XYZ file of C-alpha atoms in Angstrom:
714
model
C 133.589 72.247 99.098
C 135.703 75.208 97.823
C 134.401 77.954 95.444
C 136.890 76.731 92.859
C 135.442 73.201 92.891
C 131.945 74.629 92.516
C 133.107 76.723 89.496
C 134.534 73.588 87.956
C 131.338 71.821 88.339
C 129.275 74.668 86.843
C 131.666 74.783 83.892
C 131.326 71.041 83.313
C 127.534 71.142 83.637
C 127.298 74.094 81.403
C 129.303 72.333 78.732
C 127.133 69.153 78.986
C 123.861 70.916 78.492
C 125.183 73.515 76.129
C 124.390 76.558 78.348
C 120.839 75.634 79.070
C 119.566 76.786 82.442
C 118.788 73.789 84.696
C 117.119 75.750 87.446
C 113.458 74.692 87.904
C 110.786 76.951 89.466
C 108.148 75.152 91.349
C 104.553 76.240 91.656
C 105.456 77.428 95.090
C 107.838 79.953 93.503
C 110.921 78.108 94.739
C 113.840 78.008 92.429
C 115.287 74.526 92.517
C 118.920 74.372 91.518
C 120.407 71.255 89.838
C 122.973 70.905 92.608
C 122.945 71.557 96.416
C 126.069 71.561 98.574
C 127.047 72.403 102.059
C 126.962 76.148 101.111
C 123.111 75.945 100.867
C 122.800 74.897 104.607
C 125.802 76.425 106.424
C 125.583 79.855 107.860
C 121.824 79.907 107.574
C 121.046 78.581 111.092
C 119.657 75.412 109.750
C 119.796 72.852 112.587
C 117.178 70.110 112.203
C 118.011 68.894 115.634
C 117.286 65.265 116.703
C 114.185 63.205 116.401
C 111.937 63.205 119.458
C 113.186 66.705 120.540
C 111.747 70.159 119.693
C 111.316 71.521 117.148
C 110.614 67.908 115.985
C 111.883 68.630 112.439
C 113.300 65.018 112.202
C 110.392 63.385 113.824
C 108.033 63.425 116.851
C 109.500 60.231 118.392
C 113.167 59.570 118.992
C 112.855 55.983 117.520
C 110.228 56.835 114.928
C 109.539 53.750 112.688
C 112.517 51.878 114.046
C 110.484 51.498 117.251
C 107.004 51.132 115.619
C 105.927 51.651 111.944
C 103.379 54.187 110.949
C 99.702 53.139 111.265
C 98.031 51.797 108.122
C 94.799 53.653 108.233
C 92.815 53.272 105.050
C 89.889 55.694 104.589
C 86.770 53.858 103.463
C 83.071 53.881 103.507
C 80.683 51.885 101.316
C 77.026 52.738 100.904
C 75.622 51.013 104.035
C 76.939 50.394 107.456
C 76.593 46.627 106.840
C 78.769 46.902 103.686
C 81.292 49.051 105.386
C 81.623 46.967 108.367
C 82.372 43.881 106.312
C 84.939 45.800 104.438
C 86.680 47.015 107.586
C 86.764 43.506 109.045
C 88.358 42.027 105.831
C 90.966 44.852 105.775
C 91.751 44.467 109.569
C 92.242 40.756 108.992
C 94.602 41.477 106.110
C 96.990 43.823 108.031
C 95.254 47.152 108.371
C 95.825 48.657 111.857
C 93.336 51.531 112.151
C 89.987 52.577 110.789
C 89.132 55.763 108.954
C 85.443 56.299 108.167
C 84.248 57.998 104.962
C 80.678 59.263 105.333
C 78.245 59.991 102.464
C 77.383 63.526 101.545
C 73.901 63.471 103.020
C 75.478 62.667 106.430
C 78.166 65.421 106.002
C 75.477 67.885 105.397
C 73.354 66.963 108.289
C 70.409 65.439 106.305
C 68.724 62.067 107.104
C 68.487 59.781 104.206
C 64.744 60.512 103.787
C 65.298 64.174 103.111
C 64.190 65.289 99.562
C 67.465 67.246 99.018
C 69.643 64.141 99.128
C 67.894 61.674 96.736
C 71.027 61.371 94.571
C 73.558 61.474 97.443
C 72.673 58.746 99.847
C 75.350 56.065 100.096
C 77.183 57.292 96.927
C 80.492 58.704 98.190
C 80.696 56.951 101.591
C 78.527 55.255 104.244
C 75.115 56.644 105.170
C 74.850 57.144 108.962
C 71.437 58.289 110.153
C 71.306 57.189 113.735
C 73.083 55.299 116.566
C 71.626 52.096 115.104
C 73.672 52.776 111.869
C 76.823 53.429 113.942
C 76.394 50.271 116.063
C 76.355 48.224 112.768
C 79.247 50.100 111.391
C 81.468 48.789 114.330
C 79.837 45.524 114.975
C 82.430 42.910 116.151
C 85.036 45.732 116.094
C 86.201 46.346 119.728
C 86.239 50.083 120.225
C 88.375 49.897 123.321
C 91.153 48.335 121.130
C 90.652 50.004 117.695
C 91.613 53.560 116.916
C 88.935 55.123 114.756
C 89.326 58.252 112.616
C 86.252 60.015 111.334
C 86.413 62.562 108.487
C 83.493 64.667 109.629
C 83.100 68.442 110.007
C 79.529 69.772 109.241
C 77.583 67.124 111.120
C 80.463 66.461 113.667
C 78.221 66.763 116.657
C 75.757 63.983 115.844
C 78.371 61.658 114.370
C 80.604 61.992 117.439
C 77.592 61.503 119.688
C 76.528 58.364 117.786
C 80.079 56.942 118.151
C 80.170 57.567 121.901
C 76.630 55.942 122.378
C 77.671 52.978 120.056
C 80.718 52.440 122.160
C 78.727 52.741 125.464
C 76.213 50.087 124.161
C 79.237 47.986 123.228
C 80.414 48.148 126.863
C 83.271 50.626 126.209
C 83.393 53.800 128.261
C 84.415 57.107 126.741
C 87.830 57.369 128.531
C 88.996 54.184 126.601
C 88.075 55.495 123.144
C 91.075 56.443 120.961
C 91.040 58.036 117.502
C 90.410 61.381 115.740
C 87.406 63.384 114.530
C 88.396 65.876 111.868
C 86.232 68.749 113.225
C 88.080 71.311 111.009
C 85.499 73.748 109.795
C 87.714 76.593 108.636
C 89.067 74.536 105.656
C 85.389 73.701 104.803
C 84.613 77.303 104.278
C 87.817 77.590 102.228
C 87.800 74.608 99.952
C 85.481 71.541 100.706
C 82.281 73.192 101.557
C 80.692 70.473 103.528
C 79.647 73.005 106.151
C 76.225 73.383 107.703
C 76.137 76.383 110.064
C 77.822 79.868 109.696
C 81.470 80.392 110.821
C 80.821 81.821 114.392
C 78.575 78.983 115.672
C 80.782 76.451 113.832
C 83.826 77.700 115.802
C 81.777 77.393 118.988
C 81.108 73.859 118.154
C 84.725 73.149 117.847
C 85.362 74.589 121.250
C 82.616 72.558 122.811
C 84.154 69.390 121.347
C 87.628 70.288 122.542
C 86.288 70.968 125.994
C 84.166 67.759 126.163
C 86.863 65.389 124.882
C 89.456 67.045 127.120
C 87.264 66.101 130.115
C 85.729 62.792 129.073
C 87.953 61.297 126.250
C 91.602 61.814 127.217
C 92.917 59.411 124.547
C 90.838 60.835 121.657
C 92.100 63.528 119.290
C 89.489 66.325 119.346
C 90.471 67.844 116.035
C 92.357 67.013 112.887
C 93.551 70.219 111.228
C 93.433 69.413 107.539
C 95.535 70.607 104.747
C 94.604 67.652 102.591
C 91.562 69.270 101.130
C 93.538 72.427 100.369
C 95.983 70.232 98.456
C 93.108 68.635 96.615
C 91.684 71.944 95.681
C 94.891 73.004 94.029
C 97.027 74.710 96.803
C 100.706 74.808 96.491
C 102.761 73.234 99.294
C 103.504 76.636 100.761
C 99.776 77.528 100.794
C 98.813 74.133 102.329
C 101.460 74.587 104.983
C 100.582 78.152 105.900
C 96.792 77.879 105.969
C 96.779 74.568 107.799
C 99.202 75.805 110.611
C 97.252 79.132 110.637
C 93.959 77.202 111.112
C 95.511 75.238 113.923
C 96.593 78.448 115.604
C 93.040 79.768 115.317
C 91.515 76.668 116.919
C 93.996 76.836 119.772
C 93.253 80.516 120.385
C 89.473 79.839 120.301
C 89.695 76.980 122.876
C 91.984 79.204 125.099
C 89.418 81.950 124.868
C 86.823 79.714 126.493
C 89.143 79.325 129.502
C 90.862 76.029 128.577
C 94.567 75.717 129.436
C 96.531 75.268 126.258
C 98.517 72.279 127.702
C 95.314 70.659 128.624
C 94.160 70.145 125.090
C 96.928 70.904 122.671
C 98.393 67.428 122.968
C 95.164 65.932 121.480
C 95.366 68.235 118.311
C 96.417 66.396 115.134
C 96.960 67.230 111.529
C 96.188 65.868 108.035
C 98.183 66.576 105.010
C 97.844 65.657 101.348
C 100.893 64.134 99.621
C 101.576 65.017 95.989
C 104.009 63.981 93.295
C 106.938 66.449 93.940
C 108.624 63.889 96.063
C 111.257 65.999 97.917
C 108.863 68.938 98.343
C 106.367 66.650 100.101
C 109.118 65.250 102.455
C 110.240 68.771 103.233
C 106.638 69.935 103.730
C 106.071 67.534 106.611
C 109.494 68.376 108.201
C 108.603 72.097 107.884
C 105.175 71.618 109.353
C 106.544 70.222 112.473
C 108.960 73.142 112.759
C 106.203 75.687 112.198
C 103.836 74.159 114.734
C 106.500 74.087 117.397
C 107.083 77.886 116.773
C 103.404 78.596 116.862
C 102.674 76.740 120.038
C 105.651 78.252 121.744
C 104.396 81.740 120.872
C 101.038 80.837 122.345
C 102.632 79.985 125.602
C 102.559 76.214 125.614
C 104.861 74.684 128.150
C 104.549 71.032 127.484
C 106.708 69.742 124.656
C 103.832 67.448 123.814
C 101.635 70.508 123.156
C 104.283 71.665 120.543
C 104.594 68.338 118.782
C 102.791 68.218 115.364
C 101.388 64.633 114.816
C 99.931 63.927 111.412
C 97.930 61.568 109.263
C 98.583 61.771 105.532
C 96.750 60.651 102.394
C 98.265 60.211 98.986
C 96.821 62.764 96.496
C 93.458 62.158 94.837
C 93.970 64.949 92.308
C 97.163 63.297 90.988
C 95.204 60.129 90.109
C 94.057 59.753 86.434
C 91.246 58.112 84.661
C 93.474 57.564 81.701
C 95.920 54.651 81.849
C 94.800 54.112 85.417
C 97.383 51.430 86.380
C 99.926 54.369 86.478
C 98.113 55.375 89.608
C 99.643 52.500 91.519
C 103.125 54.066 90.733
C 101.989 57.558 91.678
C 100.510 56.304 94.997
C 103.751 54.367 95.772
C 105.939 57.481 95.210
C 103.539 59.620 97.407
C 103.511 56.978 100.195
C 107.255 56.930 100.233
C 107.324 60.720 100.474
C 104.858 60.612 103.415
C 106.776 58.052 105.281
C 110.300 59.555 104.659
C 108.760 62.815 105.776
C 107.688 61.231 109.059
C 103.839 60.719 109.029
C 102.243 58.974 111.998
C 99.502 57.197 109.784
C 98.858 56.897 106.096
C 96.014 56.236 103.755
C 97.046 55.094 100.192
C 94.609 55.737 97.464
C 93.313 52.878 95.134
C 94.082 53.043 91.414
C 90.402 53.536 90.458
C 89.577 56.342 92.840
C 89.806 58.989 89.979
C 86.479 57.644 88.771
C 84.643 55.450 91.539
C 84.852 53.989 95.124
C 87.582 51.380 95.209
C 86.856 47.675 94.566
C 88.243 44.966 96.832
C 90.836 44.406 94.233
C 92.121 47.900 93.979
C 91.790 48.466 97.784
C 94.002 45.385 98.439
C 96.740 46.943 96.142
C 96.503 50.260 97.937
C 96.768 48.663 101.383
C 99.554 46.326 100.294
C 101.524 49.280 99.046
C 102.094 50.309 102.664
C 102.676 46.750 103.824
C 105.428 46.199 101.213
C 107.021 49.587 102.227
C 107.009 48.473 105.870
C 108.179 44.939 105.364
C 110.470 45.031 102.328
C 111.764 48.359 101.616
C 113.867 49.076 104.741
C 112.278 52.449 105.298
C 111.399 51.542 108.980
C 115.103 50.786 109.832
C 116.472 54.370 110.055
C 114.935 57.545 111.577
C 114.665 60.443 109.071
C 117.052 58.923 106.492
C 116.890 62.135 104.414
C 117.877 64.304 107.303
C 121.227 66.132 106.452
C 120.501 66.006 102.744
C 121.604 69.494 101.482
C 118.541 69.740 99.265
C 116.047 68.483 101.740
C 117.353 70.625 104.521
C 117.501 73.725 102.293
C 113.963 73.043 100.876
C 112.644 72.544 104.398
C 114.077 75.830 105.477
C 112.595 77.701 102.443
C 109.198 76.225 102.944
C 109.218 77.431 106.628
C 110.232 80.975 105.564
C 107.680 81.196 102.794
C 104.786 79.662 104.821
C 105.651 81.911 107.814
C 105.238 85.044 105.591
C 101.669 84.037 104.897
C 101.003 83.102 108.527
C 102.192 86.503 109.597
C 99.985 88.069 107.092
C 97.001 86.081 108.405
C 97.854 87.355 111.957
C 98.248 90.974 110.826
C 94.759 90.968 109.231
C 92.939 89.501 112.236
C 93.357 85.762 112.228
C 92.329 82.862 110.025
C 88.656 83.189 110.785
C 88.577 86.630 109.408
C 90.822 85.711 106.447
C 88.381 82.959 105.509
C 85.553 85.356 105.753
C 87.307 87.869 103.601
C 88.076 85.120 100.949
C 91.583 85.738 100.141
C 93.012 82.367 100.982
C 90.367 80.665 98.880
C 91.254 83.032 95.998
C 94.989 82.229 96.341
C 94.285 78.427 96.112
C 91.919 78.902 93.165
C 94.524 80.963 91.392
C 97.131 78.127 91.930
C 94.553 75.549 90.664
C 93.797 77.465 87.514
C 97.520 77.888 86.797
C 98.089 74.183 87.304
C 95.257 73.189 85.044
C 96.552 75.537 82.382
C 100.144 74.056 82.653
C 98.654 70.497 82.298
C 96.472 71.433 79.319
C 99.378 73.155 77.530
C 101.782 70.136 78.327
C 104.100 72.246 80.418
C 103.345 69.944 83.304
C 103.544 66.383 82.156
C 100.941 63.734 83.249
C 101.958 60.345 81.928
C 99.157 58.742 79.944
C 97.154 61.966 79.868
C 99.047 64.643 78.032
C 102.076 62.647 77.076
C 102.571 58.892 76.322
C 98.859 58.582 75.852
C 97.395 55.225 74.930
C 95.732 55.050 71.450
C 92.745 53.411 73.175
C 91.845 52.967 76.814
C 90.933 49.492 78.061
C 87.678 49.297 79.996
C 88.026 49.075 83.795
C 85.614 47.399 86.161
C 84.478 49.886 88.843
C 82.274 49.707 91.848
C 78.698 50.883 91.273
C 76.340 51.770 94.108
C 72.561 51.303 93.902
C 71.704 54.590 95.247
C 67.857 53.958 95.342
C 68.242 50.573 97.081
C 70.566 52.046 99.770
C 68.197 54.905 100.292
C 65.146 52.577 100.752
C 66.968 50.562 103.317
C 68.053 53.649 105.319
C 64.584 54.985 105.321
C 63.139 51.734 106.535
C 65.653 51.722 109.418
C 64.775 55.328 110.245
C 61.111 54.568 110.344
C 61.501 51.666 112.697
C 63.852 53.512 115.062
C 61.345 56.415 115.195
C 58.429 54.005 115.855
C 60.371 52.148 118.712
C 61.752 55.087 120.485
C 60.369 56.955 123.465
C 59.098 59.929 121.465
C 58.511 62.275 124.431
C 61.991 61.589 125.840
C 63.570 62.146 122.421
C 61.793 65.438 121.829
C 62.731 66.651 125.317
C 66.455 65.841 124.637
C 66.193 67.812 121.330
C 64.645 70.755 122.909
C 67.354 70.787 125.505
C 69.863 70.746 122.681
C 68.190 73.750 121.054
C 68.167 75.618 124.389
C 71.812 74.795 124.928
C 72.711 76.037 121.456
C 71.364 79.455 122.600
C 74.098 79.575 125.144
C 75.285 78.078 128.396
C 75.288 74.327 127.279
C 77.871 72.099 125.701
C 76.274 71.007 122.460
C 78.164 67.805 122.245
C 77.117 66.723 125.714
C 73.470 67.571 124.892
C 73.686 65.787 121.573
C 74.914 62.613 123.406
C 71.814 62.735 125.469
C 69.732 63.106 122.360
C 71.542 60.263 120.551
C 70.924 58.032 123.543
C 67.103 58.706 123.087
C 67.495 57.759 119.366
C 67.289 61.185 117.835
C 68.418 61.031 114.274
C 71.321 62.882 112.604
C 69.019 65.215 110.759
C 66.949 65.873 113.983
C 70.002 66.675 115.892
C 71.350 68.978 113.084
C 67.907 70.668 112.894
C 67.845 71.260 116.580
C 70.995 73.389 116.295
C 70.093 74.888 113.000
C 67.037 76.420 114.647
C 69.451 78.643 116.586
C 72.527 78.785 114.364
C 70.891 78.878 110.792
C 72.215 77.223 107.722
C 75.202 78.773 105.796
C 74.956 79.446 102.084
C 77.606 80.770 99.660
C 78.123 81.678 96.083
C 81.241 80.625 94.119
C 83.257 83.479 92.717
C 85.886 81.975 90.448
C 89.080 83.884 89.830
C 89.737 85.566 86.393
C 92.710 86.106 84.152
C 94.891 83.143 85.284
C 94.087 80.814 82.461
C 94.146 83.478 79.701
C 97.515 84.604 80.822
C 99.030 81.182 80.675
C 97.683 80.703 77.073
C 98.925 83.999 75.641
C 100.071 83.461 72.129
C 98.705 79.843 71.900
C 97.152 79.280 68.434
C 94.426 76.881 69.558
C 93.316 79.098 72.382
C 93.192 82.141 70.019
C 90.909 80.105 67.609
C 88.574 79.285 70.466
C 88.324 82.987 71.292
C 87.527 83.671 67.718
C 84.815 81.037 67.842
C 83.328 82.601 70.895
C 83.331 86.049 69.191
C 81.608 84.548 66.148
C 78.880 82.869 68.184
C 78.508 86.205 70.054
C 77.890 88.057 66.879
C 75.372 85.494 65.652
C 73.428 85.565 68.895
C 73.795 89.327 69.580
C 75.341 88.394 72.910
C 77.953 86.172 74.377
C 77.210 82.484 74.626
C 75.937 81.906 78.066
C 76.752 78.850 80.243
C 75.599 77.802 83.683
C 78.086 75.718 85.562
C 75.974 73.784 87.992
C 76.788 71.942 91.207
C 73.825 69.691 92.043
C 73.652 67.434 95.122
C 75.534 67.809 98.362
C 79.100 67.569 97.039
C 80.974 70.662 97.922
C 84.266 70.056 96.095
C 84.275 72.897 93.594
C 87.779 72.908 92.198
C 86.762 71.454 88.915
C 83.729 73.781 88.542
C 85.668 76.754 89.570
C 88.515 76.166 87.145
C 86.106 75.550 84.233
C 84.242 78.747 85.137
C 87.435 80.664 85.376
C 88.864 79.318 82.021
C 85.600 79.738 80.129
C 85.303 83.303 81.330
C 88.719 84.031 80.097
C 87.819 82.585 76.686
C 84.901 85.011 76.481
C 81.823 82.990 77.438
C 79.256 84.487 79.789
C 79.627 82.116 82.641
C 76.977 81.775 85.514
C 78.536 79.949 88.529
C 75.565 78.250 90.213
C 75.334 78.020 94.005
C 76.440 74.817 95.665
C 74.076 72.163 96.764
C 71.305 72.810 94.235
C 68.486 70.475 93.386
C 67.789 69.691 89.822
C 64.754 71.860 90.080
C 66.726 74.877 91.451
C 69.188 74.385 88.616
C 66.397 74.403 86.106
C 64.940 77.654 87.543
C 68.403 79.385 87.367
C 68.976 78.179 83.845
C 65.507 79.542 82.756
C 65.865 82.857 84.614
C 69.351 83.421 83.115
C 68.220 82.169 79.673
C 71.460 80.176 79.242
C 72.450 78.290 76.131
C 73.933 75.352 77.941
C 74.386 73.863 81.451
C 77.564 72.204 82.522
C 76.857 69.754 85.290
C 79.915 69.164 87.583
C 79.874 65.681 89.158
C 82.393 64.444 91.669
C 80.305 62.293 93.881
C 78.518 59.788 91.723
C 75.061 61.541 91.656
C 75.255 62.006 87.784
C 72.938 59.094 86.938
C 70.264 60.523 89.171
C 70.591 64.316 89.091
C 71.454 65.042 85.467
C 68.595 63.053 83.855
C 66.175 64.724 86.299
C 67.419 68.172 85.207
C 67.005 67.180 81.483
C 63.502 66.033 82.094
C 62.536 69.284 83.975
C 63.942 71.373 81.223
C 61.968 69.367 78.622
C 58.752 69.868 80.760
C 59.519 73.682 80.761
C 59.733 73.623 76.941
C 63.469 74.355 76.920
C 64.999 71.088 75.599
C 67.135 73.355 73.347
C 69.295 74.107 76.318
C 72.362 71.917 75.884
C 73.480 69.735 78.779
C 77.121 68.614 79.154
C 78.634 66.801 82.081
C 82.128 66.949 83.559
C 84.057 65.482 86.460
C 84.263 62.015 87.979
C 82.101 59.928 85.706
C 83.102 56.311 84.824
C 83.300 55.693 81.118
C 80.723 52.798 81.471
C 78.119 55.507 82.296
C 78.724 57.643 79.307
C 76.142 55.869 77.144
C 73.527 56.059 79.912
C 74.066 59.824 80.019
C 74.012 60.203 76.259
C 70.685 58.266 76.029
C 69.414 60.549 78.736
C 70.177 63.645 76.587
C 73.727 64.651 77.630
C 75.372 66.086 74.507
C 79.069 66.288 75.713
C 80.895 64.420 78.570
C 84.295 65.543 79.764
C 85.968 63.252 82.371
C 89.011 63.752 84.437
C 92.081 64.851 82.455
C 89.987 66.579 79.621
C 91.767 69.554 78.141
C 89.682 72.606 78.849
C 90.418 74.394 75.644
C 89.280 71.387 73.646
C 86.172 71.198 75.797
C 85.398 74.855 75.045
C 85.917 74.077 71.322
C 83.552 71.052 71.387
C 80.880 73.144 73.221
C 81.133 75.745 70.506
C 80.497 73.011 68.037
C 77.409 71.918 70.106
C 76.189 75.596 69.935
C 76.405 75.482 66.091
C 79.848 76.912 65.372
C 82.095 75.081 62.890
C 85.251 74.644 64.992
C 88.087 72.823 63.150
C 89.484 69.766 65.026
C 92.718 70.163 67.077
C 94.912 68.293 64.637
C 94.297 70.809 61.892
C 95.686 73.572 64.112
C 98.696 71.535 64.896
C 99.377 71.202 61.247
């Protein structure tokens, strides 16, 4: 295309939009033009190559889906092993091709179901696994020599993988026949998801031990799934997700090499996991860029095998894009994201159910989610052509720009001592939290449109039937099975195996191999975790939300200014700023919502105390009393709200401080609102709530007469 022709187009477009600039700047800082031509790819060295050949930009296999479609691998876990097994078998019969296990938070954090810290967590956000006996039930009548199994597990990765190995062994399946993936990605836990157990150094040692063990005994099993998904869910931009995920992978490879492993002996069993959001072409380009970057990284590390340089990935549609309001829109969102993942070249995919913004999926919603993929495979023609968007001026230019921007961050990571040090220093987490706060401010202001939430809102929401888990009943069943297992086992043999694990954790032993021995003797998940904790210790951290991002986005906004005036008025009346504790009770480590709220409320002038993660109601009460707060905001994302929040309220009453207001936010089904109000909760703010309006409401609860939003608009 000649310059004259482009000038003609610009003149015509300018006339049509009356001089308005059509360039769009994405959250990644990429200026997206309204038109892309050959000039955007020529002369820049952009050569995506061919699928099946390095740098694999166009796909890891020459035939891609034309040879075999991606694997439909739905992520699920429901309260008990029995319930989950039944769900898996129904899905497999209906066309699902692989399993992906979601564990409950007690399991993630290395606690048995009878531990007092996990009363509200057992079975609530996944399946409770306390022992080999639970794992055997989970895979009952599912042949593990034929079924690929993915397990999202990081903190308690050692006992969970050991249980899986023994469950297969007692099913008659040897280790070399097992195929699947264990997530085993601890660096991203320290950055965003927080379901860690041990400090960073021993956690990295565990990863090396797993890579070493699986390289020797489980050649078909992926020893690690390096996860950008949870960064995406925490608010990372596509560039941040790309850079930090690839940098994590580089760190794990270097750690394994430092133990003496040859890179080509294990690198082919590393896999990745990305989140897929709503910027369709950005997500397509992200997966293409990831393959390009990984090829470069592994080449730099000295890999010789092309398989070592091949980035294979599982993807999951975005959870953070799902809305509680007008939830059937979530079917549309998930379909768009699924198409982006497949056109980007994923190897397997999970599609979220429409109700996952507020609860675990029902059979009804799970069927729609699974069938979304089946329809794409069978009806849409996506599987007929390899990389159909390859050669698109826009997609190729965007892929190239993502590679460049992500590489800049990767080089910064390397220059400052690697990803483990960067995570310890905290700057990747801070970058992601800044992006999350900026995104929330854009949504609250309406600059970023969410259909059915801040635009095209229904006048009234229809009630939706959601899945409810009887946490107390699940916990009772788990405790009974634990007691029976402990009564039936050879106690001396079990304790000897646990002691050997503790000794091995001190040095010289492979902790996975030793945990397999302990699992065979029926040691529980908590006992295996404790045996290592005796040497490694348990890691604790304190959230430090970013400041200034939300306030900057709201400069000049009338409603925001009125809230600040309200905070000032309350401060004058009290003789100090209104003080709020943002509390995370239970074992859920997802802290995006809590951190965004803390950040925004701080910018609005509140005195905000960010409570430590994983508190019990008693610990939250003690902190609220010692800090003499006016209100506690309980952040709930894992369905513990019906257990933990009422307990906190009762504890405050017993302490004579029923004047402390309790409000709740996060993933709370509307059907639970009345229960919480009767328990004493004075304000409930679900997904999609405008934070400025939440602050205005809390000021009213604290006795300040804030006018409603409509009066400001007038």
